[in-house]
Short mmCIF file of C-alpha atoms in Angstrom, two decimals:
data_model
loop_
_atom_site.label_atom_id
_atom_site.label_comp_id
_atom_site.label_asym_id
_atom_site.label_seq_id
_atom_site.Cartn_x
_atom_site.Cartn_y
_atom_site.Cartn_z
CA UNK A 1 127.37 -27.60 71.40
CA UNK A 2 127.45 -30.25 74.19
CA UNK A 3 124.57 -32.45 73.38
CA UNK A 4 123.31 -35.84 76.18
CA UNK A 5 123.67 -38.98 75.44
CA UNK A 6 120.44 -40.77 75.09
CA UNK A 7 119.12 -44.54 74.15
CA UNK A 8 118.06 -44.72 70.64
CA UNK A 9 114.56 -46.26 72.33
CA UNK A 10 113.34 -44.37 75.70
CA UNK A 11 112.74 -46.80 78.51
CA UNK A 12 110.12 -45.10 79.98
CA UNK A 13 108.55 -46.23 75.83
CA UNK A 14 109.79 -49.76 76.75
CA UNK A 15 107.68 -49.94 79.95
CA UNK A 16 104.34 -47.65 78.72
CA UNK A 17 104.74 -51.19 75.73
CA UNK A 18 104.92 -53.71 78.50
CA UNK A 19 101.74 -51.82 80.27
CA UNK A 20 100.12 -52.02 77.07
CA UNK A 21 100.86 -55.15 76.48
CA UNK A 22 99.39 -56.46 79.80
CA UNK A 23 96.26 -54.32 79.99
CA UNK A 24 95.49 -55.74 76.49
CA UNK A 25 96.10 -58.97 77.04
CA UNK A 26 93.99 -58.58 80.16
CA UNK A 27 90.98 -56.98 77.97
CA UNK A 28 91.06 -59.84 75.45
CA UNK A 29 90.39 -62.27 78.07
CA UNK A 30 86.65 -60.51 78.40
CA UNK A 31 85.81 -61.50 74.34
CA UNK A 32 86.65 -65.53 75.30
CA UNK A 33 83.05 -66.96 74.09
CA UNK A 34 81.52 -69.22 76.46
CA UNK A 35 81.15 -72.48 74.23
CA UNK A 36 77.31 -73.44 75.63
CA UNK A 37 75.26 -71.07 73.41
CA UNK A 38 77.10 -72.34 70.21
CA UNK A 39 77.50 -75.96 71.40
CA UNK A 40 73.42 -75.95 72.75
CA UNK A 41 71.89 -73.19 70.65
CA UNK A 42 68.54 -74.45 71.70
CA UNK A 43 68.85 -73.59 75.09
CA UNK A 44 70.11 -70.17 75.03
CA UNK A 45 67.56 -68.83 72.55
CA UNK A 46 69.22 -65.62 70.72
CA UNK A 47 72.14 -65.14 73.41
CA UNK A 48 74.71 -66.50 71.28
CA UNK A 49 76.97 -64.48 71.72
CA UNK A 50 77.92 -64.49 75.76
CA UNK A 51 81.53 -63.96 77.17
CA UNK A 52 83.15 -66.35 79.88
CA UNK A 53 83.30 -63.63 83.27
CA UNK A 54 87.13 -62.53 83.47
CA UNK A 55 88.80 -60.16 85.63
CA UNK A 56 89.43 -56.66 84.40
CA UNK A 57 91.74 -53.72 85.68
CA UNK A 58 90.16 -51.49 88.10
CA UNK A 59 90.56 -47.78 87.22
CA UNK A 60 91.36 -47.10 90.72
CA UNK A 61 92.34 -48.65 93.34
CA UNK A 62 90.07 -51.37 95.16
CA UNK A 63 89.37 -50.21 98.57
CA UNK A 64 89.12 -53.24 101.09
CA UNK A 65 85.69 -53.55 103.16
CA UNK A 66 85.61 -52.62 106.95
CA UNK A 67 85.26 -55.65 109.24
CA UNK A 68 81.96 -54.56 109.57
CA UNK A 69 81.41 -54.50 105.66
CA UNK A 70 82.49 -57.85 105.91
CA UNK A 71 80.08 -58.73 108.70
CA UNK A 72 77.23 -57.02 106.79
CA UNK A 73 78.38 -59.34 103.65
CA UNK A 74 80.33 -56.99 101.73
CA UNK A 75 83.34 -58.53 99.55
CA UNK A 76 86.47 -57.99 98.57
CA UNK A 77 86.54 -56.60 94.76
CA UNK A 78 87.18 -59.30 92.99
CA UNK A 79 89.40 -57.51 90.38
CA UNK A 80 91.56 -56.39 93.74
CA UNK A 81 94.73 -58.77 92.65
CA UNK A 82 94.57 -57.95 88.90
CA UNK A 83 95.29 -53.97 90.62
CA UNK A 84 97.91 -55.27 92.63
CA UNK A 85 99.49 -57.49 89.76
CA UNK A 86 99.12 -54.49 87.31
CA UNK A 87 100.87 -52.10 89.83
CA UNK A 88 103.82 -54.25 91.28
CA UNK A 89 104.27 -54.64 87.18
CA UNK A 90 104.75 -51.28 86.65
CA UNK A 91 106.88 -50.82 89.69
CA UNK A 92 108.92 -53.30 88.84
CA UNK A 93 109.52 -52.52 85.51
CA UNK A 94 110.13 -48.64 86.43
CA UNK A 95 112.98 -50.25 89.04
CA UNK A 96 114.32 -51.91 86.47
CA UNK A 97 115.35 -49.56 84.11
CA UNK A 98 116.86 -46.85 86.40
CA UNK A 99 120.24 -48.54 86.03
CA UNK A 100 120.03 -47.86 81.94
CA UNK A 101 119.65 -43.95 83.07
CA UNK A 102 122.49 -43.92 85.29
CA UNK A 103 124.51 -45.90 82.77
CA UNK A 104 124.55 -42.84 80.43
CA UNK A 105 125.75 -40.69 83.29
CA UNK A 106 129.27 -42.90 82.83
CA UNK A 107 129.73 -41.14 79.70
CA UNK A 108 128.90 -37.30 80.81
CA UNK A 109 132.75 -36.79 81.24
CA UNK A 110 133.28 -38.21 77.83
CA UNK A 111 130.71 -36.09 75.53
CA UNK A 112 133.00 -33.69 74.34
CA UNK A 113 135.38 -37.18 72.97
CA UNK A 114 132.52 -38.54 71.87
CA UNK A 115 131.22 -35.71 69.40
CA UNK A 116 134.98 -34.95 68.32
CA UNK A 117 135.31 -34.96 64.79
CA UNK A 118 138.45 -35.90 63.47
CA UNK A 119 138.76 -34.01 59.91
CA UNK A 120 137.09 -30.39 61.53
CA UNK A 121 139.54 -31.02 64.64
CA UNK A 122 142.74 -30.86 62.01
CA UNK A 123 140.83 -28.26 59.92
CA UNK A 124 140.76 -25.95 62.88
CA UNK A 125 144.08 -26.65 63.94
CA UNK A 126 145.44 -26.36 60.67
CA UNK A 127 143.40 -22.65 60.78
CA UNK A 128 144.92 -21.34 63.63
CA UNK A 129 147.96 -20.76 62.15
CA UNK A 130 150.22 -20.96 65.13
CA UNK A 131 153.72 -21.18 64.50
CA UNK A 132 154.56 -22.77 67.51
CA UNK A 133 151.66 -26.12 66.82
CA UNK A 134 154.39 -28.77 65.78
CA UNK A 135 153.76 -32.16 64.20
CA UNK A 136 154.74 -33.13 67.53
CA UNK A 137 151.73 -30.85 69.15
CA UNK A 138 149.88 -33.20 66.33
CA UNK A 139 151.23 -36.48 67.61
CA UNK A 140 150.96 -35.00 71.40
CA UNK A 141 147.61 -34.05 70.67
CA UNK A 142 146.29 -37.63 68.85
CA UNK A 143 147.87 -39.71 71.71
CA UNK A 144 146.14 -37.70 74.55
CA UNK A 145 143.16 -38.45 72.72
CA UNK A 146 143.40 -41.29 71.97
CA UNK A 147 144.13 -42.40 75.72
CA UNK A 148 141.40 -40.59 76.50
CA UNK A 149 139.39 -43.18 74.84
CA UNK A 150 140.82 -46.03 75.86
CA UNK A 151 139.80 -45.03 79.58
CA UNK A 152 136.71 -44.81 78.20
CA UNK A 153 136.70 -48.06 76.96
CA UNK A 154 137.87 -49.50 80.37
CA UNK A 155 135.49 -47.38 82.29
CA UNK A 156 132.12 -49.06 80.44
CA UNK A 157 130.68 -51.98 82.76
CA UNK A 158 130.81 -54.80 81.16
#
């Protein structure tokens, strides 16, 4: 059977390990110890163990206050540019790798070339037992073949 070409890794895997990459990486900054309880124990009692404040992802997206939340002294989520970052990542790297899918569509005229093996292609010629398949059908044969792959060669970007 006809089978599709595929990456041995998916990119959609290559960008869900970038995400993954960033939203831990964003997480880790919340377990930075602040350096005052274990520099001045004294002063902070038993609250040794306190975290510098970081930003975080937002599960959802910030929603920006009204001008009259603003006026009523509402702010801004403060997280509201780690979102943004975080999103215009992801878009990004989903842009990016929409040329890798239409890549493989250059080969979708070549499958059948591609999944040709050579010693079952003879076998099966060899079984037909046609009296009129010549050496020179062989030869005829190889060489369309093989030019068949050397537009395919040409035909891959470079």
């Amino acid at each position: 059977g006809v089978r599709e070409l595929t990456y041995s890794t998916e990119p959609q895997a290559i960008v869900d390990r970038i995400m993954e990459l960033f939203e831990s990486g964003v997480n880790q900054l919340q377990e930075v110890p602040r350096l005052e309880p274990k520099i001045l124990p004294e002063l902070f009692g038993s609250q040794l163990n306190m975290y510098l404040h970081s930003s975080e992802i937002p599960l959802e997206k910030p929603k920006k206050p009204s001008y009259e939340e603003i006026e009523a002294g509402e702010l801004e989520d403060e997280n509201a540019w780690v979102w943004e970052l975080h999103n215009e990542l992801k878009e990004c790297l989903k842009e990016a790798i929409e040329p890798l899918k239409q890549y493989l569509t250059v080969f979708d005229e070549y499958i059948q070339l591609i999944d040709l093996d050579p010693e079952t292609e003879v076998k099966a010629k060899e079984e037909q037992d046609d009296p009129e398949f010549t050496v020179e059908d062989f030869k005829d044969y190889i060489y369309e073949n093989r030019q068949k792959e050397k537009t395919l060669l040409e035909s891959i970007p470079k």
